[in-house]
Short mmCIF file of C-alpha atoms in Angstrom, two decimals:
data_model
loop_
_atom_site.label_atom_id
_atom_site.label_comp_id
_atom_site.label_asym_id
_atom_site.label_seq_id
_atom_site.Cartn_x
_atom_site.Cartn_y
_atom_site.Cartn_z
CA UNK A 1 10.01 26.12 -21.98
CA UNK A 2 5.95 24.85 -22.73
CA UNK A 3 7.71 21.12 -23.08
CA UNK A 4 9.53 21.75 -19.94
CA UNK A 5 6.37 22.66 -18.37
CA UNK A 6 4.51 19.55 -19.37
CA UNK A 7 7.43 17.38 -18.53
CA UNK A 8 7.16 18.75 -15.03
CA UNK A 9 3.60 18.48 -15.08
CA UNK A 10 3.43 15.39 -16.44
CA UNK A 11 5.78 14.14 -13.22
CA UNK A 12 3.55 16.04 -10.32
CA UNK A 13 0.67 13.64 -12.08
CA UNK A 14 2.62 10.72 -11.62
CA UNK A 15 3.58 10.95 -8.10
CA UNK A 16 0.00 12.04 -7.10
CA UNK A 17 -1.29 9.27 -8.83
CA UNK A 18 1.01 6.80 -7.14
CA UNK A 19 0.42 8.63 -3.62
CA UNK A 20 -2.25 10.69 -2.79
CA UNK A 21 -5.10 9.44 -5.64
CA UNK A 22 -5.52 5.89 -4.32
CA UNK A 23 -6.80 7.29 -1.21
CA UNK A 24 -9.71 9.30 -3.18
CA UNK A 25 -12.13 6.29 -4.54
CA UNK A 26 -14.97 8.15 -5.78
CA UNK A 27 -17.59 5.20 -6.77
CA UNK A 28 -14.27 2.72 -5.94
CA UNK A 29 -12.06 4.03 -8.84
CA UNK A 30 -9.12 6.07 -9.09
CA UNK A 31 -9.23 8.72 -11.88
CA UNK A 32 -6.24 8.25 -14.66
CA UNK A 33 -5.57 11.85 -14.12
CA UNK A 34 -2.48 11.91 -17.15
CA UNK A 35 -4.74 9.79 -19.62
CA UNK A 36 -7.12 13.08 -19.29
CA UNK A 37 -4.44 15.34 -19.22
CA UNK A 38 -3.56 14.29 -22.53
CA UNK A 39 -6.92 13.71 -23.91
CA UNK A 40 -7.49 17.57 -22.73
CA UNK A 41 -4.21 18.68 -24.29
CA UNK A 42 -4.78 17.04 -28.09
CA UNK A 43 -8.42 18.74 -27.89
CA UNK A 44 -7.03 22.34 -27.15
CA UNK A 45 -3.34 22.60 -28.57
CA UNK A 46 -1.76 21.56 -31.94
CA UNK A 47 -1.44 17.95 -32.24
CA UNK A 48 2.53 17.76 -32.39
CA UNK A 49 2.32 18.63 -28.51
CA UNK A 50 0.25 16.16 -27.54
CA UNK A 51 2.14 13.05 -29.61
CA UNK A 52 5.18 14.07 -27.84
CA UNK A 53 3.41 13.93 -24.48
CA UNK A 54 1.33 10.65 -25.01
CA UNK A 55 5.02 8.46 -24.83
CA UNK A 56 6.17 10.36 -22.26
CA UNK A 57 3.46 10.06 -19.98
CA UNK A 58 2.31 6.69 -20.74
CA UNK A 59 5.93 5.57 -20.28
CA UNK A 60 6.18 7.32 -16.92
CA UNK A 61 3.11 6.27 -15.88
CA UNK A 62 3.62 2.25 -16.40
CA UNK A 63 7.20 2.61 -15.22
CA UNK A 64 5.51 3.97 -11.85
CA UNK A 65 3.18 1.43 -11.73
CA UNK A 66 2.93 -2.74 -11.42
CA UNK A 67 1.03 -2.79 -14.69
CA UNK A 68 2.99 -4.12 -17.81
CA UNK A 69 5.44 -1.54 -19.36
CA UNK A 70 3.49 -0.15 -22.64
CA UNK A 71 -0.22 -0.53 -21.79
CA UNK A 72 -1.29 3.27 -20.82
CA UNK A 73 1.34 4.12 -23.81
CA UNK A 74 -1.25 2.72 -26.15
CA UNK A 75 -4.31 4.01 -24.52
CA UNK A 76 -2.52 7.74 -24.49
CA UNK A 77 -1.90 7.32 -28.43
CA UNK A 78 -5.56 6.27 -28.85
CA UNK A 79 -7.44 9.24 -27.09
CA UNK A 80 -4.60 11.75 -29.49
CA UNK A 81 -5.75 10.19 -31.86
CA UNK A 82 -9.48 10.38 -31.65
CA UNK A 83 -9.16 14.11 -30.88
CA UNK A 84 -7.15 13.93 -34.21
CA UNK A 85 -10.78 14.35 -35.43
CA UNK A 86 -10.84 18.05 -35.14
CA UNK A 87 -8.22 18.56 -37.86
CA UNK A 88 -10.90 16.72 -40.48
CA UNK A 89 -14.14 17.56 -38.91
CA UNK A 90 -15.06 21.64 -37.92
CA UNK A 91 -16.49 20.43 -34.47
CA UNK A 92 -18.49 23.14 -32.83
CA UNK A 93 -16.92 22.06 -29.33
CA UNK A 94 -13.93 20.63 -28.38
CA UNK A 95 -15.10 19.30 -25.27
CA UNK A 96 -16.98 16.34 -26.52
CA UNK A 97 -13.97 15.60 -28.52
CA UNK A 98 -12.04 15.50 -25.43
CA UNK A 99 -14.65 13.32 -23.26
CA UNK A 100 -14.86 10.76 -26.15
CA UNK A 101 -11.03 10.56 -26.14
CA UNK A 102 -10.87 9.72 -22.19
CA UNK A 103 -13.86 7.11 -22.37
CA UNK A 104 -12.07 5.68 -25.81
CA UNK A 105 -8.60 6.01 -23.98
CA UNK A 106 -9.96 4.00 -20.57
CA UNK A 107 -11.86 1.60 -22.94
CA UNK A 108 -8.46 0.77 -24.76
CA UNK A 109 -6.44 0.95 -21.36
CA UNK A 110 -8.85 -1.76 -20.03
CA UNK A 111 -9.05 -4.32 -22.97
CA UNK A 112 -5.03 -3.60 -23.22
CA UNK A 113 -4.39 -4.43 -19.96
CA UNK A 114 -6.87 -7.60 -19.78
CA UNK A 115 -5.06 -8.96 -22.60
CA UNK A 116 -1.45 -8.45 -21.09
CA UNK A 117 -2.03 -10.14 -18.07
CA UNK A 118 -3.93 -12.98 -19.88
CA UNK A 119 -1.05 -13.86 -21.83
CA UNK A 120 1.42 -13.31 -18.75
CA UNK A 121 -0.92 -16.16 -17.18
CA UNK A 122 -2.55 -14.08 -14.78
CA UNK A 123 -6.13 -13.71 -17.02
CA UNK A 124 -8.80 -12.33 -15.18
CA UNK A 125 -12.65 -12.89 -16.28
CA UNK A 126 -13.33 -10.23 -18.72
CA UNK A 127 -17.02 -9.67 -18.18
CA UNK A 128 -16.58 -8.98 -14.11
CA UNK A 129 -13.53 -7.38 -14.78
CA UNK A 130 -15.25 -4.89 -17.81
CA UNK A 131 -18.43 -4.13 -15.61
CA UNK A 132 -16.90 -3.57 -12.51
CA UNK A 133 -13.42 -1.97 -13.44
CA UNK A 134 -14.25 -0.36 -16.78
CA UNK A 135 -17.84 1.15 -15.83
CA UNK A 136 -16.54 2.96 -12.70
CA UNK A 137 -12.89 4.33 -14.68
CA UNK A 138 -15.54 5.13 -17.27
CA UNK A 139 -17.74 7.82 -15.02
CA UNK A 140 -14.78 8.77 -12.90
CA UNK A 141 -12.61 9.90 -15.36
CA UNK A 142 -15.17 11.48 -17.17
CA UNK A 143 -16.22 13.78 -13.73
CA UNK A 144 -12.59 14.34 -13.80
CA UNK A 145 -12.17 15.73 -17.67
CA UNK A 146 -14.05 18.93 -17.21
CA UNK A 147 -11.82 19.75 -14.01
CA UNK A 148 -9.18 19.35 -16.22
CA UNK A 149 -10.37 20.80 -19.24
CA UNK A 150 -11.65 24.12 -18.20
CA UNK A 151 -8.56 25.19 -16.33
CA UNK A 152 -6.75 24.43 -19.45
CA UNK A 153 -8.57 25.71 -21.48
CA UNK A 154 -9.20 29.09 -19.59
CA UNK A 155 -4.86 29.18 -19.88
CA UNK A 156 -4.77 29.09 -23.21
CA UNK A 157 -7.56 30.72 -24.60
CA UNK A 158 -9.43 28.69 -27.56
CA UNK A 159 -6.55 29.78 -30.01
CA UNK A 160 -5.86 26.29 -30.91
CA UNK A 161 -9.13 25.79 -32.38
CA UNK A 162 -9.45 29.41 -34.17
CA UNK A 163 -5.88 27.86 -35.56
CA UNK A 164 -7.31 24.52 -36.69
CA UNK A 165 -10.57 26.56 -38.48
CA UNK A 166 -8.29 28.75 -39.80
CA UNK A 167 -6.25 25.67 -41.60
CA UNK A 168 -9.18 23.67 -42.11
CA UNK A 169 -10.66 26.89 -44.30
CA UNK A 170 -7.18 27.33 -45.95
CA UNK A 171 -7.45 23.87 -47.01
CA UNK B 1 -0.73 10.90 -37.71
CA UNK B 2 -1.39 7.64 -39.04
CA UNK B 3 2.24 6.63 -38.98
CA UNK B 4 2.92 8.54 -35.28
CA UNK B 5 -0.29 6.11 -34.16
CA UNK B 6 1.66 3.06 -36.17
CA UNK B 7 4.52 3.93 -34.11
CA UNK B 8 3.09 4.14 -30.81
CA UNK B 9 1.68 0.38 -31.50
CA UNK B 10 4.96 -0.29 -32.18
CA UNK B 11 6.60 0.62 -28.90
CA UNK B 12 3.67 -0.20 -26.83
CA UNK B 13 4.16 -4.11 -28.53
CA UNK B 14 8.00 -3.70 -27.93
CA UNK B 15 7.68 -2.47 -24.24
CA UNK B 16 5.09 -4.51 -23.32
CA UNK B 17 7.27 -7.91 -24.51
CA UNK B 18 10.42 -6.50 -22.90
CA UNK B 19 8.60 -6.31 -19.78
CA UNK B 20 7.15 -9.45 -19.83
CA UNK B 21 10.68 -11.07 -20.44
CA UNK B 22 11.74 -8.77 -17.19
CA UNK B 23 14.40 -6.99 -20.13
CA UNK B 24 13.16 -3.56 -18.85
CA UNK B 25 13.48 -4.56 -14.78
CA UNK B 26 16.37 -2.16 -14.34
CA UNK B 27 14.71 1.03 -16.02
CA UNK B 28 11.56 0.40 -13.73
CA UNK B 29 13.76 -0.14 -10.75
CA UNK B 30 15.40 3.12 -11.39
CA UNK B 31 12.01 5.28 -12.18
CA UNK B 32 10.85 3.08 -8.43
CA UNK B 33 14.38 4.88 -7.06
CA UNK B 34 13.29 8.98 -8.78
CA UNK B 35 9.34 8.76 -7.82
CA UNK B 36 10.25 7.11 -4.06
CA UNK B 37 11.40 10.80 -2.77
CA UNK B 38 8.97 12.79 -3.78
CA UNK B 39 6.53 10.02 -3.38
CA UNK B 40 7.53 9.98 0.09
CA UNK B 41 7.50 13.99 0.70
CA UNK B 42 4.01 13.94 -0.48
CA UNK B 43 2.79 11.58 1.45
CA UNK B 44 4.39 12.92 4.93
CA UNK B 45 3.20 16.71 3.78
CA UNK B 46 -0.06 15.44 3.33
CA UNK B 47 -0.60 13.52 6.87
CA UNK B 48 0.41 17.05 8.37
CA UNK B 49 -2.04 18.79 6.74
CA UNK B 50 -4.35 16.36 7.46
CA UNK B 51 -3.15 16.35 10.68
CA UNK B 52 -3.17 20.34 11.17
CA UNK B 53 -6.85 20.71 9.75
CA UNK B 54 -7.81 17.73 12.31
CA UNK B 55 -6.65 19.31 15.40
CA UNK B 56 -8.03 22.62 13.76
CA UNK B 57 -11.53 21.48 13.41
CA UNK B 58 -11.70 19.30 16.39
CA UNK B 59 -9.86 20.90 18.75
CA UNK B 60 -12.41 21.28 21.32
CA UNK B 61 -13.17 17.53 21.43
CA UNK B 62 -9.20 16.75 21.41
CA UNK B 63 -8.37 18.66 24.56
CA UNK B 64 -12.02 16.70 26.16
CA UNK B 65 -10.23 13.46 24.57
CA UNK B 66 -6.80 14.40 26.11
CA UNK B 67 -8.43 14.82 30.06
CA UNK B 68 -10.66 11.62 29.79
CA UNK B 69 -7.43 9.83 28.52
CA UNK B 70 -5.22 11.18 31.00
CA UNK B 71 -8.00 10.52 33.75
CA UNK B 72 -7.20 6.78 31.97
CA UNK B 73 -3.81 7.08 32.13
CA UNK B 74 -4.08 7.74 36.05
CA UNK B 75 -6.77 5.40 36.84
CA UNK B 76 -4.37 2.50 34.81
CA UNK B 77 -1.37 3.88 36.90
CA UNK B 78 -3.05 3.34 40.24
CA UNK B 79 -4.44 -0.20 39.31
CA UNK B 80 -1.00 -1.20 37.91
CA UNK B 81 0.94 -0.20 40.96
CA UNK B 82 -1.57 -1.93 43.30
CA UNK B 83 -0.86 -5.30 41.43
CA UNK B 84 2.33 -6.86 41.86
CA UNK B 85 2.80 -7.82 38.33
CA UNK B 86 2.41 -4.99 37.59
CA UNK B 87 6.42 -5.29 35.76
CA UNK B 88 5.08 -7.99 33.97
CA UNK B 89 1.88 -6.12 32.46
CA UNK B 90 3.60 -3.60 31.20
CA UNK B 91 5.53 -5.74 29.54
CA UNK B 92 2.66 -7.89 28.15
CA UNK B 93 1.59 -4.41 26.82
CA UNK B 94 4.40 -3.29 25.32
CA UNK B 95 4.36 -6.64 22.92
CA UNK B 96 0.98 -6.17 22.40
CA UNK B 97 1.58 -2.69 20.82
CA UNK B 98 5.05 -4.14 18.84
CA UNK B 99 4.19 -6.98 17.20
CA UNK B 100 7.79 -7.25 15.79
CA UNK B 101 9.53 -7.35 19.54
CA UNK B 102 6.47 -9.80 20.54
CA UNK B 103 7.72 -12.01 17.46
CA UNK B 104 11.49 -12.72 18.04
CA UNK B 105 11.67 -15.83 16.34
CA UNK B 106 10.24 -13.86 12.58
CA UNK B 107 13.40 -12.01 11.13
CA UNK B 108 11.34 -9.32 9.74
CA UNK B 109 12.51 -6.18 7.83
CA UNK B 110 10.66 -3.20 7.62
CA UNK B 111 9.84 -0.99 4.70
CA UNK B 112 7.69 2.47 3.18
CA UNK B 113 5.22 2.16 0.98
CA UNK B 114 6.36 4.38 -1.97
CA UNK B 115 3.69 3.49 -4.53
CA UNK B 116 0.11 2.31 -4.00
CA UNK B 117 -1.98 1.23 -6.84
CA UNK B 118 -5.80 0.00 -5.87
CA UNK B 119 -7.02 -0.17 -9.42
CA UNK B 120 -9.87 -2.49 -9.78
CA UNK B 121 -8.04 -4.92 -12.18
CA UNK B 122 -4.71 -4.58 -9.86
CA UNK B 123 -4.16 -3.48 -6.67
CA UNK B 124 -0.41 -3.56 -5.71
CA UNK B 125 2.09 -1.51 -3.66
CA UNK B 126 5.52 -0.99 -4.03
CA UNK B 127 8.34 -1.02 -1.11
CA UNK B 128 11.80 0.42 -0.56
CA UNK B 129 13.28 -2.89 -0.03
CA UNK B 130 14.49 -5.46 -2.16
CA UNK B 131 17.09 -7.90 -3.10
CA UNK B 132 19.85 -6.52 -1.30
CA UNK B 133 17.55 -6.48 2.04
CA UNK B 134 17.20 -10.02 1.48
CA UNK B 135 13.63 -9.53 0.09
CA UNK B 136 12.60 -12.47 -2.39
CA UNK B 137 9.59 -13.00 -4.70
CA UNK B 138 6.67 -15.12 -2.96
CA UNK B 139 7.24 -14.00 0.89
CA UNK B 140 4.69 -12.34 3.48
CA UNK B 141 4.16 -8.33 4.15
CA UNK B 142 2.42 -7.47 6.99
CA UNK B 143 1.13 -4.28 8.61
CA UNK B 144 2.45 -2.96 11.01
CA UNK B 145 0.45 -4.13 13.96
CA UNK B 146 0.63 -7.99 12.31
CA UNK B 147 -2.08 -8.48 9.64
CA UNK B 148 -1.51 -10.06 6.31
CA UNK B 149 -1.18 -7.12 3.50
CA UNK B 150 0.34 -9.36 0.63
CA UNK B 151 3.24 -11.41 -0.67
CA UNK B 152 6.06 -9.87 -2.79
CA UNK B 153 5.53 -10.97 -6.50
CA UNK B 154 8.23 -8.81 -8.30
CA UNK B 155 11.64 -7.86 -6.85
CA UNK B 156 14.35 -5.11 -7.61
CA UNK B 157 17.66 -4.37 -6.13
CA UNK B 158 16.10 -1.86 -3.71
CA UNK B 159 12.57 -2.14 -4.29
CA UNK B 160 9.98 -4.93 -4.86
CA UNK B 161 6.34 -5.09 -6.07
CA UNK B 162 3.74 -6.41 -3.26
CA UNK B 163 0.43 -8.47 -4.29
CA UNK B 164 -2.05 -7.18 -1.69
CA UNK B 165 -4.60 -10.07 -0.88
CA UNK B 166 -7.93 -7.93 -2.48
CA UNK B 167 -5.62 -8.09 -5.39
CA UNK B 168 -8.24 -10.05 -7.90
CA UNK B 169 -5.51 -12.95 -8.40
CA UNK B 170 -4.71 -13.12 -4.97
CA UNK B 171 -5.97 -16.14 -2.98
CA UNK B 172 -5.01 -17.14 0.30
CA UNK B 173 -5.71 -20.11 2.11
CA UNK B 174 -7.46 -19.56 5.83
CA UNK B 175 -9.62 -20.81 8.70
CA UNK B 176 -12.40 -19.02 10.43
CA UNK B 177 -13.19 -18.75 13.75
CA UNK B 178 -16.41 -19.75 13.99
CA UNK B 179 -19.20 -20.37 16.78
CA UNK B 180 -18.88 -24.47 15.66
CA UNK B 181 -14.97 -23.97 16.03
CA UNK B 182 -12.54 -23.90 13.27
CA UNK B 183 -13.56 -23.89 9.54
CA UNK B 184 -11.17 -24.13 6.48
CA UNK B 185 -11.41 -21.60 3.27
CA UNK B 186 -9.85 -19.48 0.86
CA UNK B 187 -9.69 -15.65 0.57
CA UNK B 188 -9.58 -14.63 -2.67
CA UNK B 189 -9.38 -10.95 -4.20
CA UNK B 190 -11.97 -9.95 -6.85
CA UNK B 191 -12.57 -7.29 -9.66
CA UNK B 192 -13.36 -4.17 -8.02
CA UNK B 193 -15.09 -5.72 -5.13
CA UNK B 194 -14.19 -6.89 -1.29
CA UNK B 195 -12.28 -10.01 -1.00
CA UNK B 196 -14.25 -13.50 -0.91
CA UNK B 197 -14.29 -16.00 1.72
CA UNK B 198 -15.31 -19.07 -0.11
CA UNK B 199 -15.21 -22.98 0.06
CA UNK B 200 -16.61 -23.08 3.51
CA UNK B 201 -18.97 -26.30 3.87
CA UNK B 202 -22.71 -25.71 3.35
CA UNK B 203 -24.02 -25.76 7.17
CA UNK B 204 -20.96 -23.53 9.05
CA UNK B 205 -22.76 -20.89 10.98
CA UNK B 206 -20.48 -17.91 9.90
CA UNK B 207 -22.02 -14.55 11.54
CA UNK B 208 -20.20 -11.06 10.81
CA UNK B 209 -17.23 -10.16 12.63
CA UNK B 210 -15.78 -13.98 12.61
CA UNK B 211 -12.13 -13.46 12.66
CA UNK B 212 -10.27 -14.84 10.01
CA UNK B 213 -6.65 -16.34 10.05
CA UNK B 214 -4.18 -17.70 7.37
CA UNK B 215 -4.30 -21.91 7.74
CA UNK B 216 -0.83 -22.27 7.21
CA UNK B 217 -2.17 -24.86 3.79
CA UNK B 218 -0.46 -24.61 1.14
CA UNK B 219 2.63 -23.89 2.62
CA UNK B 220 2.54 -20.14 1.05
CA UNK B 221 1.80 -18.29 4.72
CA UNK B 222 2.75 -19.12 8.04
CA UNK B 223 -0.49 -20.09 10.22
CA UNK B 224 -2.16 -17.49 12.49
CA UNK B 225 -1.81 -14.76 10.59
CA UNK B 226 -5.25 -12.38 10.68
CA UNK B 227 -6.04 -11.84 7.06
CA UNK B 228 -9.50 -9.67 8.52
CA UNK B 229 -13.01 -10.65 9.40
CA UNK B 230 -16.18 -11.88 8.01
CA UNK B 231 -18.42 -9.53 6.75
CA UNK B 232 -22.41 -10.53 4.78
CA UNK B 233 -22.17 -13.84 4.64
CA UNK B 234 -24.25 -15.52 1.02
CA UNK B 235 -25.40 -18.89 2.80
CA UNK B 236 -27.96 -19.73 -0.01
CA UNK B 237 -29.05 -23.66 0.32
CA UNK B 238 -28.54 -24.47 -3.68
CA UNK B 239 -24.58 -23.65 -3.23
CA UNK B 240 -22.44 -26.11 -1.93
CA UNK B 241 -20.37 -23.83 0.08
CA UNK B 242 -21.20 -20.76 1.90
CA UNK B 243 -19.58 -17.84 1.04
CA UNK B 244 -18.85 -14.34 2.60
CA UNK B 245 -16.84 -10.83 1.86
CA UNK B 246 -14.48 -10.36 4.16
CA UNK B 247 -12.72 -7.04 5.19
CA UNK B 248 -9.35 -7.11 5.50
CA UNK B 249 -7.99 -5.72 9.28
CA UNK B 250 -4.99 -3.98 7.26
CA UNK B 251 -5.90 -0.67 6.36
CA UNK B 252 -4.30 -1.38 3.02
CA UNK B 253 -5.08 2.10 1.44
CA UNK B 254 -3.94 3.85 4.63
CA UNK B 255 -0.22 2.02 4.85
CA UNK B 256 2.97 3.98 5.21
CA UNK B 257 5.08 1.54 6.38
CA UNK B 258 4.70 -2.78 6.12
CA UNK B 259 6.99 -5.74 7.27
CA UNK B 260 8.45 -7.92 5.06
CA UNK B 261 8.66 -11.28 7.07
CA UNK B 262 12.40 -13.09 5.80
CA UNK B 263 12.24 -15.67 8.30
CA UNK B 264 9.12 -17.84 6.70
CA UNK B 265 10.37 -19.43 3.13
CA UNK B 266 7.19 -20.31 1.10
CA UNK B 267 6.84 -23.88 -0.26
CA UNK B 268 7.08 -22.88 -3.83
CA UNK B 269 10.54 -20.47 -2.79
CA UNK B 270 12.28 -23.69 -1.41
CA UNK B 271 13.36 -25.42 -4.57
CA UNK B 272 14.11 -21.92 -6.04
#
């Protein structure tokens, strides 16, 4: 039922992001709402959840999209696994965790991206293209990770985390 | 989590060479074919909201907007049937607000924006038209009232992929109306900024609001087509050429609907 939910969830993300998000540009930039969706769900649940919703979403995401298939597949991975962190560190937050997964997720999404359409001919200058596409993603998707976070994390309580301290001390 | 990580390299490699090679076309045309109706619901839900909380808020200046324009409507009535071509102006009028009836000789098709994507590295839309409407890589989308919004650089069965011309490697050849007459350039698209006129020789007065039109060079447009107008122009007396942003007269972030012009076969189609 939960991975029903986040399949469904993970859909309503995808069609706002293809319709209604382009037309909100805070500071020119369109937040990667899924890519902090996922970055909020490895902070706060168990990990399996969040590697089985990284493919899905990135997949669904590209497949809606003209980017290459496979780039915001690898960006999703890296930001579950930076907030794979938790289960080796006791962190006394989990929301730091989750804003360095979105920034390292938007970094990898860019350089990913840059690369792919380099080698499919269409190479952009990286330095314009880092300052004035990364920076902005950067700051708006980090506004949008406590929007995201905080309702999530007010649904599910912080047992995740008790969870992880709890196997972390068993360990 | 190592090996999961391993894995997702994997695929991401994988998918990213199969869609390159245009392997994977089908599975994106058929996600294009499941996001299009919702895509489409969403968009027409939201324009009546928007719509409702507009008349909501402004209702008082709406019904002072609907008497001044129906005062219009009757002043334009009386002048029209005082004129005896008056047949004729209402005609002229009526092609005015359809450019598609005012261009008979374009075979154009029309289609709905179903995706929209104005990232800064990429800013693309995608249509509900494609092969089968006769669609092919390379030709002209327009807005609806006649501006240049792109060219189609990936096609589907049903749907296709449009280049819009902020896109950052999107250049298009033009000529600007300026107070010396007509000046050559290109429009190109750049990172997360408005498009650039550039190549315009050092000395061409350009001043803000010059309208700018597709040359025709190149042989990728037709000629004539407004592309938008010049807006702060950098004429700095080092640079060889004078260069200035230009905002496009599509309101590409607004579009619901474009035309795909089928009559006009780019140079680079031809041999295809």
């Amino acid at each position: 039922m939960r991975h029903l939910g986040a399949v469904l969830l993970v859909i309503v993300l995808v069609v706002l992001a293809r319709s209604l998000l382009p037309e909100l540009r805070p500071l020119g930039a369109t937040p990667d709402l899924l890519l902090v969706l996922v970055a909020c769900w490895a902070a706060l649940r168990a990990p399996g959840e969040a590697m089985l919703l990284a493919p899905l979403a990135g997949l669904a995401l590209d497949l809606a999209s003209g980017y290459p298939l496979g780039v915001s597949v690898l960006a999703l991975a890296v930001a579950v696994l930076v907030t794979s962190l938790k289960e080796v560190w006791p962190l006394p937050a989990l929301f730091p965790l989750a804003l360095l997964a979105v920034a390292l997720g938007t970094l990898t999404f860019h350089l990913v991206l840059l690369s792919a359409l380099a080698a499919s001919g269409e190479g952009l200058p990286w330095w314009p293209a880092l300052w004035r596409g990364l920076l902005p993603d950067l700051v708006v998707n980090g506004i949008a990770t406590p929007l995201l976070y905080l309702p999530l994390r007010w649904l599910w309580g912080r047992q995740p985390r008790r969870e992880a301290s709890a196997a972390l001390r068993l360990g | 989590m190592a090996l999961w990580f391993l894995g997702m390299l994997a695929l991401s490699t994988l998918t990213l060479f199969l869609s390159e090679k245009g392997t994977l076309d089908p599975v994106r045309s058929l996600s294009l074919q499941m996001v299009a109706p919702p895509t489409l619901a969403v968009q027409t839900a939201r324009d009546a909201v928007t719509d409702f909380l507009r008349g909501l808020f402004q209702q008082g200046e709406l019904a002072e907007e609907n008497r001044r324009l129906q005062e219009e409507v009757e002043r334009l009535r009386r002048e029209l049937a005082s004129r005896e071509d008056a047949r004729q102006r209402v005609e002229e009028l009526e092609r005015l607000l359809d450019f598609k009836e005012g261009h008979p000789q374009e075979r154009m098709v029309g289609a709905r924006v179903i995706a929209l994507q104005l990232g800064p590295l990429q800013q693309v839309m995608a249509i509900d038209r494609g092969e089968g409407d006769g669609v092919r890589q390379g030709m002209v989308v327009l807005s609806e009232g006649g501006s240049l919004v792109g060219t189609v650089y990936r096609v589907f069965p049903a749907y296709a992929w449009v280049r819009l011309i902020t896109d950052a490697a999107s250049a298009v050849n033009v000529s600007v109306q300026s107070a010396q007459g007509e000046v050559r350039g290109v429009v190109s698209g750049r990172v997360g900024q408005p498009p650039l006129l550039d190549m315009v020789p050092q000395g061409t007065p350009l001043r803000e609001g010059d309208l700018v039109v597709t040359s025709g060079l190149g042989g990728k447009h037709p000629p004539g087509l407004l592309v938008g107008t010049v807006r702060s122009v950098q004429a700095r007396p080092q640079d060889l050429f004078v260069r200035a942003e230009v905002e496009p007269a599509a309101p590409l972030g607004r579009l619901r609907s474009v035309l795909v012009v089928l009559s006009f076969t780019p140079l680079e189609m031809e041999g295809a």
